[in-house]
PDB file with SEQRES, HELIX, SHEET and CRYST1 records, atoms N, CA, C and O in Angstrom:
SEQRES   1 A   85  MET SER GLY LYS GLN ILE VAL MET LYS LEU ASP THR GLN          
SEQRES   2 A   85  GLY GLY PHE THR ASN THR ASN LYS ILE THR PHE ASP ALA          
SEQRES   3 A   85  VAL ASP GLU ILE VAL ARG GLN ASP GLU HIS ILE VAL GLY          
SEQRES   4 A   85  ASP TYR TRP ILE TYR ASP GLU LEU TYR ARG THR ASP CYS          
SEQRES   5 A   85  GLY TYR GLU VAL HIS ILE LEU PHE SER GLY GLU GLY MET          
SEQRES   6 A   85  PRO GLU LEU ILE ILE ARG CYS ALA ASP ILE VAL ALA GLU          
SEQRES   7 A   85  GLN GLU GLN GLY LYS LEU GLY                                  
SHEET    1 AA1 4 PHE A  24  GLN A  33  0                                        
SHEET    2 AA1 4 GLU A  67  ILE A  75 -1                                        
SHEET    3 AA1 4 GLY A  53  LEU A  59 -1                                        
SHEET    4 AA1 4 ASP A  45  THR A  50 -1                                        
CRYST1    1.000    1.000    1.000  90.00  90.00  90.00 P 1           1          
ATOM      1  N   MET A   1      51.601 108.926 200.512  1.00  0.00           N  
ATOM      2  CA  MET A   1      50.588 108.733 201.083  1.00  0.00           C  
ATOM      3  C   MET A   1      49.978 109.545 200.393  1.00  0.00           C  
ATOM      4  O   MET A   1      48.824 109.283 200.053  1.00  0.00           O  
ATOM      5  N   SER A   2      50.701 110.947 199.941  1.00  0.00           N  
ATOM      6  CA  SER A   2      50.304 111.827 199.473  1.00  0.00           C  
ATOM      7  C   SER A   2      49.411 111.766 198.270  1.00  0.00           C  
ATOM      8  O   SER A   2      49.673 110.968 197.371  1.00  0.00           O  
ATOM      9  N   GLY A   3      48.243 112.660 198.190  1.00  0.00           N  
ATOM     10  CA  GLY A   3      46.973 112.470 197.375  1.00  0.00           C  
ATOM     11  C   GLY A   3      46.018 111.196 197.349  1.00  0.00           C  
ATOM     12  O   GLY A   3      45.354 110.909 196.352  1.00  0.00           O  
ATOM     13  N   LYS A   4      46.005 110.508 198.443  1.00  0.00           N  
ATOM     14  CA  LYS A   4      45.591 109.485 198.484  1.00  0.00           C  
ATOM     15  C   LYS A   4      43.795 109.818 199.483  1.00  0.00           C  
ATOM     16  O   LYS A   4      43.561 110.736 200.269  1.00  0.00           O  
ATOM     17  N   GLN A   5      43.041 108.918 199.123  1.00  0.00           N  
ATOM     18  CA  GLN A   5      41.880 109.255 200.085  1.00  0.00           C  
ATOM     19  C   GLN A   5      41.702 107.880 201.248  1.00  0.00           C  
ATOM     20  O   GLN A   5      41.937 106.680 201.105  1.00  0.00           O  
ATOM     21  N   ILE A   6      41.192 108.661 202.405  1.00  0.00           N  
ATOM     22  CA  ILE A   6      40.993 107.601 203.541  1.00  0.00           C  
ATOM     23  C   ILE A   6      39.668 107.722 203.671  1.00  0.00           C  
ATOM     24  O   ILE A   6      39.092 108.803 203.800  1.00  0.00           O  
ATOM     25  N   VAL A   7      38.929 106.217 203.633  1.00  0.00           N  
ATOM     26  CA  VAL A   7      37.437 106.363 203.809  1.00  0.00           C  
ATOM     27  C   VAL A   7      37.394 105.766 205.664  1.00  0.00           C  
ATOM     28  O   VAL A   7      38.261 105.204 206.333  1.00  0.00           O  
ATOM     29  N   MET A   8      36.196 106.139 205.955  1.00  0.00           N  
ATOM     30  CA  MET A   8      35.907 106.299 207.473  1.00  0.00           C  
ATOM     31  C   MET A   8      34.284 105.462 207.582  1.00  0.00           C  
ATOM     32  O   MET A   8      33.205 106.044 207.685  1.00  0.00           O  
ATOM     33  N   LYS A   9      34.440 104.376 207.539  1.00  0.00           N  
ATOM     34  CA  LYS A   9      32.757 104.017 207.400  1.00  0.00           C  
ATOM     35  C   LYS A   9      32.106 103.621 209.410  1.00  0.00           C  
ATOM     36  O   LYS A   9      32.616 102.985 210.331  1.00  0.00           O  
ATOM     37  N   LEU A  10      30.759 104.434 209.263  1.00  0.00           N  
ATOM     38  CA  LEU A  10      30.621 104.692 210.796  1.00  0.00           C  
ATOM     39  C   LEU A  10      29.419 103.893 211.009  1.00  0.00           C  
ATOM     40  O   LEU A  10      28.405 103.812 210.316  1.00  0.00           O  
ATOM     41  N   ASP A  11      29.772 103.240 212.251  1.00  0.00           N  
ATOM     42  CA  ASP A  11      27.881 102.547 212.209  1.00  0.00           C  
ATOM     43  C   ASP A  11      27.630 103.342 213.460  1.00  0.00           C  
ATOM     44  O   ASP A  11      28.167 103.321 214.568  1.00  0.00           O  
ATOM     45  N   THR A  12      26.670 104.034 212.957  1.00  0.00           N  
ATOM     46  CA  THR A  12      25.681 105.347 213.665  1.00  0.00           C  
ATOM     47  C   THR A  12      24.484 104.384 214.036  1.00  0.00           C  
ATOM     48  O   THR A  12      23.511 104.993 213.591  1.00  0.00           O  
ATOM     49  N   GLN A  13      24.097 103.406 214.514  1.00  0.00           N  
ATOM     50  CA  GLN A  13      22.762 102.476 214.682  1.00  0.00           C  
ATOM     51  C   GLN A  13      22.844 102.950 215.943  1.00  0.00           C  
ATOM     52  O   GLN A  13      23.672 102.455 216.708  1.00  0.00           O  
ATOM     53  N   GLY A  14      21.758 104.278 216.478  1.00  0.00           N  
ATOM     54  CA  GLY A  14      21.186 103.886 217.883  1.00  0.00           C  
ATOM     55  C   GLY A  14      22.068 105.962 217.933  1.00  0.00           C  
ATOM     56  O   GLY A  14      21.526 106.773 218.684  1.00  0.00           O  
ATOM     57  N   GLY A  15      22.834 106.241 217.405  1.00  0.00           N  
ATOM     58  CA  GLY A  15      23.543 107.476 217.092  1.00  0.00           C  
ATOM     59  C   GLY A  15      22.745 108.528 217.196  1.00  0.00           C  
ATOM     60  O   GLY A  15      21.616 108.409 217.672  1.00  0.00           O  
ATOM     61  N   PHE A  16      23.157 109.523 216.828  1.00  0.00           N  
ATOM     62  CA  PHE A  16      22.418 110.918 217.081  1.00  0.00           C  
ATOM     63  C   PHE A  16      22.798 111.747 215.567  1.00  0.00           C  
ATOM     64  O   PHE A  16      22.809 112.977 215.595  1.00  0.00           O  
ATOM     65  N   THR A  17      23.020 111.225 214.625  1.00  0.00           N  
ATOM     66  CA  THR A  17      23.499 111.342 213.144  1.00  0.00           C  
ATOM     67  C   THR A  17      23.250 110.314 211.951  1.00  0.00           C  
ATOM     68  O   THR A  17      23.491 109.122 212.141  1.00  0.00           O  
ATOM     69  N   ASN A  18      22.874 110.665 210.991  1.00  0.00           N  
ATOM     70  CA  ASN A  18      22.570 109.768 209.876  1.00  0.00           C  
ATOM     71  C   ASN A  18      24.008 109.740 209.221  1.00  0.00           C  
ATOM     72  O   ASN A  18      24.327 108.693 208.657  1.00  0.00           O  
ATOM     73  N   THR A  19      25.059 110.968 209.246  1.00  0.00           N  
ATOM     74  CA  THR A  19      26.514 110.585 208.951  1.00  0.00           C  
ATOM     75  C   THR A  19      26.980 109.605 208.926  1.00  0.00           C  
ATOM     76  O   THR A  19      27.238 109.324 210.096  1.00  0.00           O  
ATOM     77  N   ASN A  20      27.368 108.611 208.111  1.00  0.00           N  
ATOM     78  CA  ASN A  20      27.860 107.086 208.510  1.00  0.00           C  
ATOM     79  C   ASN A  20      29.232 106.974 207.530  1.00  0.00           C  
ATOM     80  O   ASN A  20      29.940 105.992 207.752  1.00  0.00           O  
ATOM     81  N   LYS A  21      29.627 107.817 206.561  1.00  0.00           N  
ATOM     82  CA  LYS A  21      30.935 108.059 206.088  1.00  0.00           C  
ATOM     83  C   LYS A  21      31.448 109.397 205.712  1.00  0.00           C  
ATOM     84  O   LYS A  21      30.848 110.360 205.235  1.00  0.00           O  
ATOM     85  N   ILE A  22      33.419 109.150 206.220  1.00  0.00           N  
ATOM     86  CA  ILE A  22      34.067 110.077 206.406  1.00  0.00           C  
ATOM     87  C   ILE A  22      34.904 110.195 205.330  1.00  0.00           C  
ATOM     88  O   ILE A  22      35.937 109.527 205.330  1.00  0.00           O  
ATOM     89  N   THR A  23      34.613 111.033 204.270  1.00  0.00           N  
ATOM     90  CA  THR A  23      36.737 110.781 203.414  1.00  0.00           C  
ATOM     91  C   THR A  23      37.090 111.883 203.274  1.00  0.00           C  
ATOM     92  O   THR A  23      36.435 112.833 202.846  1.00  0.00           O  
ATOM     93  N   PHE A  24      38.634 111.837 203.780  1.00  0.00           N  
ATOM     94  CA  PHE A  24      39.925 112.055 204.491  1.00  0.00           C  
ATOM     95  C   PHE A  24      39.780 112.641 202.272  1.00  0.00           C  
ATOM     96  O   PHE A  24      39.079 111.854 201.636  1.00  0.00           O  
ATOM     97  N   ASP A  25      40.117 113.295 201.807  1.00  0.00           N  
ATOM     98  CA  ASP A  25      40.432 113.452 200.400  1.00  0.00           C  
ATOM     99  C   ASP A  25      41.811 114.263 200.145  1.00  0.00           C  
ATOM    100  O   ASP A  25      41.928 115.438 200.493  1.00  0.00           O  
ATOM    101  N   ALA A  26      42.559 113.736 199.684  1.00  0.00           N  
ATOM    102  CA  ALA A  26      44.097 113.760 199.311  1.00  0.00           C  
ATOM    103  C   ALA A  26      44.895 114.125 200.520  1.00  0.00           C  
ATOM    104  O   ALA A  26      45.490 115.194 200.657  1.00  0.00           O  
ATOM    105  N   VAL A  27      44.853 113.011 201.506  1.00  0.00           N  
ATOM    106  CA  VAL A  27      45.784 112.643 202.692  1.00  0.00           C  
ATOM    107  C   VAL A  27      47.116 113.046 201.925  1.00  0.00           C  
ATOM    108  O   VAL A  27      47.650 112.459 200.984  1.00  0.00           O  
ATOM    109  N   ASP A  28      47.609 114.507 202.750  1.00  0.00           N  
ATOM    110  CA  ASP A  28      48.763 114.429 202.971  1.00  0.00           C  
ATOM    111  C   ASP A  28      49.521 113.709 203.381  1.00  0.00           C  
ATOM    112  O   ASP A  28      50.570 113.417 202.807  1.00  0.00           O  
ATOM    113  N   GLU A  29      48.980 113.075 204.942  1.00  0.00           N  
ATOM    114  CA  GLU A  29      50.262 112.603 205.642  1.00  0.00           C  
ATOM    115  C   GLU A  29      49.242 111.836 207.247  1.00  0.00           C  
ATOM    116  O   GLU A  29      48.413 112.535 207.830  1.00  0.00           O  
ATOM    117  N   ILE A  30      49.474 110.718 207.586  1.00  0.00           N  
ATOM    118  CA  ILE A  30      49.403 110.385 208.622  1.00  0.00           C  
ATOM    119  C   ILE A  30      49.830 110.454 210.605  1.00  0.00           C  
ATOM    120  O   ILE A  30      50.145 109.488 211.300  1.00  0.00           O  
ATOM    121  N   VAL A  31      49.747 111.296 210.863  1.00  0.00           N  
ATOM    122  CA  VAL A  31      50.744 111.510 211.854  1.00  0.00           C  
ATOM    123  C   VAL A  31      50.817 110.716 212.979  1.00  0.00           C  
ATOM    124  O   VAL A  31      51.839 110.351 213.562  1.00  0.00           O  
ATOM    125  N   ARG A  32      49.786 110.496 213.219  1.00  0.00           N  
ATOM    126  CA  ARG A  32      49.589 109.494 214.119  1.00  0.00           C  
ATOM    127  C   ARG A  32      48.486 108.372 214.206  1.00  0.00           C  
ATOM    128  O   ARG A  32      47.335 108.684 213.900  1.00  0.00           O  
ATOM    129  N   GLN A  33      48.842 106.748 214.709  1.00  0.00           N  
ATOM    130  CA  GLN A  33      47.500 106.113 214.449  1.00  0.00           C  
ATOM    131  C   GLN A  33      47.570 105.033 214.453  1.00  0.00           C  
ATOM    132  O   GLN A  33      47.868 104.104 213.702  1.00  0.00           O  
ATOM    133  N   ASP A  34      46.938 105.401 216.380  1.00  0.00           N  
ATOM    134  CA  ASP A  34      47.148 104.160 217.236  1.00  0.00           C  
ATOM    135  C   ASP A  34      46.271 102.826 216.968  1.00  0.00           C  
ATOM    136  O   ASP A  34      45.225 102.877 216.320  1.00  0.00           O  
ATOM    137  N   GLU A  35      46.639 101.961 217.366  1.00  0.00           N  
ATOM    138  CA  GLU A  35      45.667 100.010 216.781  1.00  0.00           C  
ATOM    139  C   GLU A  35      44.534 100.396 217.794  1.00  0.00           C  
ATOM    140  O   GLU A  35      44.202 101.357 218.488  1.00  0.00           O  
ATOM    141  N   HIS A  36      44.174  99.288 217.537  1.00  0.00           N  
ATOM    142  CA  HIS A  36      42.515  99.330 217.315  1.00  0.00           C  
ATOM    143  C   HIS A  36      41.481 100.466 217.840  1.00  0.00           C  
ATOM    144  O   HIS A  36      41.067 100.865 218.928  1.00  0.00           O  
ATOM    145  N   ILE A  37      41.275 100.795 216.332  1.00  0.00           N  
ATOM    146  CA  ILE A  37      40.468 101.982 216.707  1.00  0.00           C  
ATOM    147  C   ILE A  37      38.899 101.320 216.136  1.00  0.00           C  
ATOM    148  O   ILE A  37      37.757 101.768 216.240  1.00  0.00           O  
ATOM    149  N   VAL A  38      39.493  99.934 215.439  1.00  0.00           N  
ATOM    150  CA  VAL A  38      38.559  99.016 214.531  1.00  0.00           C  
ATOM    151  C   VAL A  38      36.805  98.714 215.657  1.00  0.00           C  
ATOM    152  O   VAL A  38      36.900  97.735 216.397  1.00  0.00           O  
ATOM    153  N   GLY A  39      35.811  99.267 215.713  1.00  0.00           N  
ATOM    154  CA  GLY A  39      34.572  98.716 217.277  1.00  0.00           C  
ATOM    155  C   GLY A  39      34.995  99.767 218.145  1.00  0.00           C  
ATOM    156  O   GLY A  39      34.230  99.622 219.099  1.00  0.00           O  
ATOM    157  N   ASP A  40      35.765 100.771 218.420  1.00  0.00           N  
ATOM    158  CA  ASP A  40      36.090 101.830 219.253  1.00  0.00           C  
ATOM    159  C   ASP A  40      34.535 103.166 218.917  1.00  0.00           C  
ATOM    160  O   ASP A  40      33.926 103.353 217.864  1.00  0.00           O  
ATOM    161  N   TYR A  41      34.368 103.763 220.122  1.00  0.00           N  
ATOM    162  CA  TYR A  41      33.594 105.097 219.782  1.00  0.00           C  
ATOM    163  C   TYR A  41      34.390 106.066 219.639  1.00  0.00           C  
ATOM    164  O   TYR A  41      35.182 106.480 220.485  1.00  0.00           O  
ATOM    165  N   TRP A  42      34.171 106.586 218.259  1.00  0.00           N  
ATOM    166  CA  TRP A  42      34.252 108.299 217.937  1.00  0.00           C  
ATOM    167  C   TRP A  42      34.500 109.067 219.178  1.00  0.00           C  
ATOM    168  O   TRP A  42      33.549 109.844 219.094  1.00  0.00           O  
ATOM    169  N   ILE A  43      35.088 109.385 220.234  1.00  0.00           N  
ATOM    170  CA  ILE A  43      34.188 110.806 220.907  1.00  0.00           C  
ATOM    171  C   ILE A  43      34.539 111.773 221.840  1.00  0.00           C  
ATOM    172  O   ILE A  43      34.339 111.985 223.036  1.00  0.00           O  
ATOM    173  N   TYR A  44      35.313 112.456 220.616  1.00  0.00           N  
ATOM    174  CA  TYR A  44      36.066 113.790 220.304  1.00  0.00           C  
ATOM    175  C   TYR A  44      36.842 114.075 219.051  1.00  0.00           C  
ATOM    176  O   TYR A  44      37.473 113.198 218.460  1.00  0.00           O  
ATOM    177  N   ASP A  45      36.780 115.296 218.673  1.00  0.00           N  
ATOM    178  CA  ASP A  45      37.734 115.484 217.447  1.00  0.00           C  
ATOM    179  C   ASP A  45      38.164 117.218 217.615  1.00  0.00           C  
ATOM    180  O   ASP A  45      37.703 118.271 218.055  1.00  0.00           O  
ATOM    181  N   GLU A  46      38.747 116.952 217.286  1.00  0.00           N  
ATOM    182  CA  GLU A  46      39.188 118.745 216.586  1.00  0.00           C  
ATOM    183  C   GLU A  46      39.838 118.790 215.246  1.00  0.00           C  
ATOM    184  O   GLU A  46      40.410 117.807 214.776  1.00  0.00           O  
ATOM    185  N   LEU A  47      39.750 119.901 214.652  1.00  0.00           N  
ATOM    186  CA  LEU A  47      39.750 120.271 213.477  1.00  0.00           C  
ATOM    187  C   LEU A  47      40.899 121.728 212.895  1.00  0.00           C  
ATOM    188  O   LEU A  47      40.354 122.796 212.616  1.00  0.00           O  
ATOM    189  N   TYR A  48      41.824 121.647 212.822  1.00  0.00           N  
ATOM    190  CA  TYR A  48      42.324 122.909 213.044  1.00  0.00           C  
ATOM    191  C   TYR A  48      42.662 122.999 211.190  1.00  0.00           C  
ATOM    192  O   TYR A  48      42.785 121.934 210.585  1.00  0.00           O  
ATOM    193  N   ARG A  49      42.791 124.401 210.394  1.00  0.00           N  
ATOM    194  CA  ARG A  49      43.014 125.332 209.387  1.00  0.00           C  
ATOM    195  C   ARG A  49      44.529 124.600 209.418  1.00  0.00           C  
ATOM    196  O   ARG A  49      45.058 124.087 210.404  1.00  0.00           O  
ATOM    197  N   THR A  50      45.078 124.698 208.047  1.00  0.00           N  
ATOM    198  CA  THR A  50      46.201 124.370 208.123  1.00  0.00           C  
ATOM    199  C   THR A  50      46.435 125.118 206.621  1.00  0.00           C  
ATOM    200  O   THR A  50      45.504 125.420 205.874  1.00  0.00           O  
ATOM    201  N   ASP A  51      48.172 125.405 206.268  1.00  0.00           N  
ATOM    202  CA  ASP A  51      47.880 126.267 204.539  1.00  0.00           C  
ATOM    203  C   ASP A  51      47.790 125.537 203.714  1.00  0.00           C  
ATOM    204  O   ASP A  51      47.476 126.102 202.667  1.00  0.00           O  
ATOM    205  N   CYS A  52      47.955 124.088 203.586  1.00  0.00           N  
ATOM    206  CA  CYS A  52      47.100 123.153 202.263  1.00  0.00           C  
ATOM    207  C   CYS A  52      45.469 122.273 202.450  1.00  0.00           C  
ATOM    208  O   CYS A  52      44.957 121.438 201.705  1.00  0.00           O  
ATOM    209  N   GLY A  53      44.956 122.882 203.782  1.00  0.00           N  
ATOM    210  CA  GLY A  53      44.227 122.118 204.037  1.00  0.00           C  
ATOM    211  C   GLY A  53      43.756 121.710 205.471  1.00  0.00           C  
ATOM    212  O   GLY A  53      43.615 122.771 206.079  1.00  0.00           O  
ATOM    213  N   TYR A  54      43.495 120.824 206.164  1.00  0.00           N  
ATOM    214  CA  TYR A  54      43.391 120.302 207.384  1.00  0.00           C  
ATOM    215  C   TYR A  54      44.306 119.395 208.272  1.00  0.00           C  
ATOM    216  O   TYR A  54      45.095 118.495 207.984  1.00  0.00           O  
ATOM    217  N   GLU A  55      43.897 119.982 209.508  1.00  0.00           N  
ATOM    218  CA  GLU A  55      44.034 118.478 209.956  1.00  0.00           C  
ATOM    219  C   GLU A  55      43.367 118.355 211.476  1.00  0.00           C  
ATOM    220  O   GLU A  55      43.149 119.129 212.408  1.00  0.00           O  
ATOM    221  N   VAL A  56      43.144 116.766 211.160  1.00  0.00           N  
ATOM    222  CA  VAL A  56      42.501 116.384 212.370  1.00  0.00           C  
ATOM    223  C   VAL A  56      42.519 115.599 212.839  1.00  0.00           C  
ATOM    224  O   VAL A  56      42.555 114.532 212.226  1.00  0.00           O  
ATOM    225  N   HIS A  57      42.499 115.661 214.737  1.00  0.00           N  
ATOM    226  CA  HIS A  57      42.397 115.011 215.839  1.00  0.00           C  
ATOM    227  C   HIS A  57      41.118 114.359 215.809  1.00  0.00           C  
ATOM    228  O   HIS A  57      40.070 114.886 215.435  1.00  0.00           O  
ATOM    229  N   ILE A  58      41.325 112.652 216.413  1.00  0.00           N  
ATOM    230  CA  ILE A  58      40.652 112.086 216.470  1.00  0.00           C  
ATOM    231  C   ILE A  58      40.205 111.336 217.936  1.00  0.00           C  
ATOM    232  O   ILE A  58      40.746 110.289 217.581  1.00  0.00           O  
ATOM    233  N   LEU A  59      39.783 111.064 219.005  1.00  0.00           N  
ATOM    234  CA  LEU A  59      40.081 110.583 220.091  1.00  0.00           C  
ATOM    235  C   LEU A  59      38.662 109.750 220.254  1.00  0.00           C  
ATOM    236  O   LEU A  59      37.511 110.112 220.497  1.00  0.00           O  
ATOM    237  N   PHE A  60      39.481 108.043 219.927  1.00  0.00           N  
ATOM    238  CA  PHE A  60      38.747 107.439 220.818  1.00  0.00           C  
ATOM    239  C   PHE A  60      38.589 106.414 221.706  1.00  0.00           C  
ATOM    240  O   PHE A  60      39.676 106.102 222.192  1.00  0.00           O  
ATOM    241  N   SER A  61      37.439 105.593 222.223  1.00  0.00           N  
ATOM    242  CA  SER A  61      37.486 105.049 223.265  1.00  0.00           C  
ATOM    243  C   SER A  61      38.280 103.820 223.570  1.00  0.00           C  
ATOM    244  O   SER A  61      38.820 103.408 222.543  1.00  0.00           O  
ATOM    245  N   GLY A  62      38.496 103.214 224.444  1.00  0.00           N  
ATOM    246  CA  GLY A  62      38.893 102.044 224.382  1.00  0.00           C  
ATOM    247  C   GLY A  62      40.356 102.076 225.101  1.00  0.00           C  
ATOM    248  O   GLY A  62      40.700 103.166 225.558  1.00  0.00           O  
ATOM    249  N   GLU A  63      41.234 100.988 225.236  1.00  0.00           N  
ATOM    250  CA  GLU A  63      41.868 100.946 226.423  1.00  0.00           C  
ATOM    251  C   GLU A  63      42.718 102.268 225.732  1.00  0.00           C  
ATOM    252  O   GLU A  63      42.526 102.478 224.534  1.00  0.00           O  
ATOM    253  N   GLY A  64      43.772 103.264 226.581  1.00  0.00           N  
ATOM    254  CA  GLY A  64      44.331 103.400 226.027  1.00  0.00           C  
ATOM    255  C   GLY A  64      44.553 105.143 225.321  1.00  0.00           C  
ATOM    256  O   GLY A  64      45.424 106.008 225.229  1.00  0.00           O  
ATOM    257  N   MET A  65      42.704 104.825 224.836  1.00  0.00           N  
ATOM    258  CA  MET A  65      42.509 106.195 224.905  1.00  0.00           C  
ATOM    259  C   MET A  65      43.153 106.494 223.066  1.00  0.00           C  
ATOM    260  O   MET A  65      43.563 107.627 222.816  1.00  0.00           O  
ATOM    261  N   PRO A  66      43.180 105.375 221.890  1.00  0.00           N  
ATOM    262  CA  PRO A  66      43.613 105.364 220.408  1.00  0.00           C  
ATOM    263  C   PRO A  66      43.100 106.894 220.271  1.00  0.00           C  
ATOM    264  O   PRO A  66      42.260 107.496 220.939  1.00  0.00           O  
ATOM    265  N   GLU A  67      43.962 107.354 219.079  1.00  0.00           N  
ATOM    266  CA  GLU A  67      44.279 108.030 218.256  1.00  0.00           C  
ATOM    267  C   GLU A  67      44.581 108.324 217.394  1.00  0.00           C  
ATOM    268  O   GLU A  67      45.694 107.878 217.115  1.00  0.00           O  
ATOM    269  N   LEU A  68      44.052 109.077 216.504  1.00  0.00           N  
ATOM    270  CA  LEU A  68      43.976 109.461 214.741  1.00  0.00           C  
ATOM    271  C   LEU A  68      44.304 110.446 214.735  1.00  0.00           C  
ATOM    272  O   LEU A  68      43.821 111.314 215.462  1.00  0.00           O  
ATOM    273  N   ILE A  69      45.632 110.712 213.556  1.00  0.00           N  
ATOM    274  CA  ILE A  69      45.829 111.918 212.895  1.00  0.00           C  
ATOM    275  C   ILE A  69      45.980 112.559 212.009  1.00  0.00           C  
ATOM    276  O   ILE A  69      47.162 112.902 211.961  1.00  0.00           O  
ATOM    277  N   ILE A  70      45.213 113.085 210.936  1.00  0.00           N  
ATOM    278  CA  ILE A  70      45.322 112.718 209.440  1.00  0.00           C  
ATOM    279  C   ILE A  70      45.662 114.195 209.183  1.00  0.00           C  
ATOM    280  O   ILE A  70      44.671 114.891 209.406  1.00  0.00           O  
ATOM    281  N   ARG A  71      46.883 115.007 208.731  1.00  0.00           N  
ATOM    282  CA  ARG A  71      46.064 116.277 207.595  1.00  0.00           C  
ATOM    283  C   ARG A  71      46.248 115.682 206.301  1.00  0.00           C  
ATOM    284  O   ARG A  71      47.125 114.928 205.879  1.00  0.00           O  
ATOM    285  N   CYS A  72      44.844 116.373 205.558  1.00  0.00           N  
ATOM    286  CA  CYS A  72      44.501 116.448 204.354  1.00  0.00           C  
ATOM    287  C   CYS A  72      43.617 118.138 203.411  1.00  0.00           C  
ATOM    288  O   CYS A  72      43.031 119.189 203.670  1.00  0.00           O  
ATOM    289  N   ALA A  73      43.895 117.678 202.782  1.00  0.00           N  
ATOM    290  CA  ALA A  73      43.233 118.827 201.627  1.00  0.00           C  
ATOM    291  C   ALA A  73      41.573 118.964 201.771  1.00  0.00           C  
ATOM    292  O   ALA A  73      41.289 120.136 201.523  1.00  0.00           O  
ATOM    293  N   ASP A  74      40.898 118.528 201.946  1.00  0.00           N  
ATOM    294  CA  ASP A  74      39.485 118.607 202.046  1.00  0.00           C  
ATOM    295  C   ASP A  74      38.999 117.119 202.995  1.00  0.00           C  
ATOM    296  O   ASP A  74      39.713 116.145 203.234  1.00  0.00           O  
ATOM    297  N   ILE A  75      37.517 117.353 203.422  1.00  0.00           N  
ATOM    298  CA  ILE A  75      37.203 116.434 204.520  1.00  0.00           C  
ATOM    299  C   ILE A  75      35.427 116.588 203.921  1.00  0.00           C  
ATOM    300  O   ILE A  75      35.009 117.687 203.558  1.00  0.00           O  
ATOM    301  N   VAL A  76      34.598 115.427 203.898  1.00  0.00           N  
ATOM    302  CA  VAL A  76      33.792 114.825 203.129  1.00  0.00           C  
ATOM    303  C   VAL A  76      32.969 114.469 204.282  1.00  0.00           C  
ATOM    304  O   VAL A  76      33.708 113.892 205.080  1.00  0.00           O  
ATOM    305  N   ALA A  77      31.922 114.539 204.682  1.00  0.00           N  
ATOM    306  CA  ALA A  77      30.656 113.994 205.557  1.00  0.00           C  
ATOM    307  C   ALA A  77      29.961 113.978 204.922  1.00  0.00           C  
ATOM    308  O   ALA A  77      29.868 114.898 204.110  1.00  0.00           O  
ATOM    309  N   GLU A  78      28.778 112.570 204.926  1.00  0.00           N  
ATOM    310  CA  GLU A  78      28.253 112.694 203.594  1.00  0.00           C  
ATOM    311  C   GLU A  78      26.751 110.909 204.274  1.00  0.00           C  
ATOM    312  O   GLU A  78      27.390 110.023 204.842  1.00  0.00           O  
ATOM    313  N   GLN A  79      25.721 110.705 204.210  1.00  0.00           N  
ATOM    314  CA  GLN A  79      25.338 109.551 204.559  1.00  0.00           C  
ATOM    315  C   GLN A  79      24.937 108.903 203.644  1.00  0.00           C  
ATOM    316  O   GLN A  79      23.902 108.925 202.978  1.00  0.00           O  
ATOM    317  N   GLU A  80      26.595 107.795 203.634  1.00  0.00           N  
ATOM    318  CA  GLU A  80      25.917 106.429 202.070  1.00  0.00           C  
ATOM    319  C   GLU A  80      24.575 105.127 202.743  1.00  0.00           C  
ATOM    320  O   GLU A  80      24.662 104.300 203.651  1.00  0.00           O  
ATOM    321  N   GLN A  81      23.741 105.382 202.053  1.00  0.00           N  
ATOM    322  CA  GLN A  81      22.389 104.166 201.639  1.00  0.00           C  
ATOM    323  C   GLN A  81      23.053 102.713 201.790  1.00  0.00           C  
ATOM    324  O   GLN A  81      24.175 102.392 201.395  1.00  0.00           O  
ATOM    325  N   GLY A  82      22.272 102.039 202.336  1.00  0.00           N  
ATOM    326  CA  GLY A  82      22.377 100.776 202.408  1.00  0.00           C  
ATOM    327  C   GLY A  82      24.018 100.265 203.747  1.00  0.00           C  
ATOM    328  O   GLY A  82      25.052 100.893 203.973  1.00  0.00           O  
ATOM    329  N   LYS A  83      23.533  98.960 204.298  1.00  0.00           N  
ATOM    330  CA  LYS A  83      24.547  98.883 205.247  1.00  0.00           C  
ATOM    331  C   LYS A  83      25.692  98.585 205.110  1.00  0.00           C  
ATOM    332  O   LYS A  83      26.180  98.240 204.034  1.00  0.00           O  
ATOM    333  N   LEU A  84      26.342  98.678 206.251  1.00  0.00           N  
ATOM    334  CA  LEU A  84      28.102  98.512 206.071  1.00  0.00           C  
ATOM    335  C   LEU A  84      28.631  97.303 206.083  1.00  0.00           C  
ATOM    336  O   LEU A  84      28.124  96.262 206.500  1.00  0.00           O  
ATOM    337  N   GLY A  85      29.558  97.460 205.661  1.00  0.00           N  
ATOM    338  CA  GLY A  85      30.456  96.042 205.239  1.00  0.00           C  
ATOM    339  C   GLY A  85      29.471  95.004 204.293  1.00  0.00           C  
ATOM    340  O   GLY A  85      29.918  93.932 203.884  1.00  0.00           O  
TER     341      GLY A  85                                                      
END                                                                             
């Protein structure tokens, strides 16, 4: 997995931000990836600085409050034009 990118595209329609694309660059490890996050709301996150970049913890709505934890070198948040999917 090392050196790969993970791209999350977000449906921000009706939200408070236009940032709809998050890229986790040079992913070192996916520490935790619970099932069934597609379609859930991103409700909370924590970002930690590491020796090699960042560790991000994302909590989603839904049954069991699924979580995603990624270690990566960089994170880019941007507004991508056009529709999702």
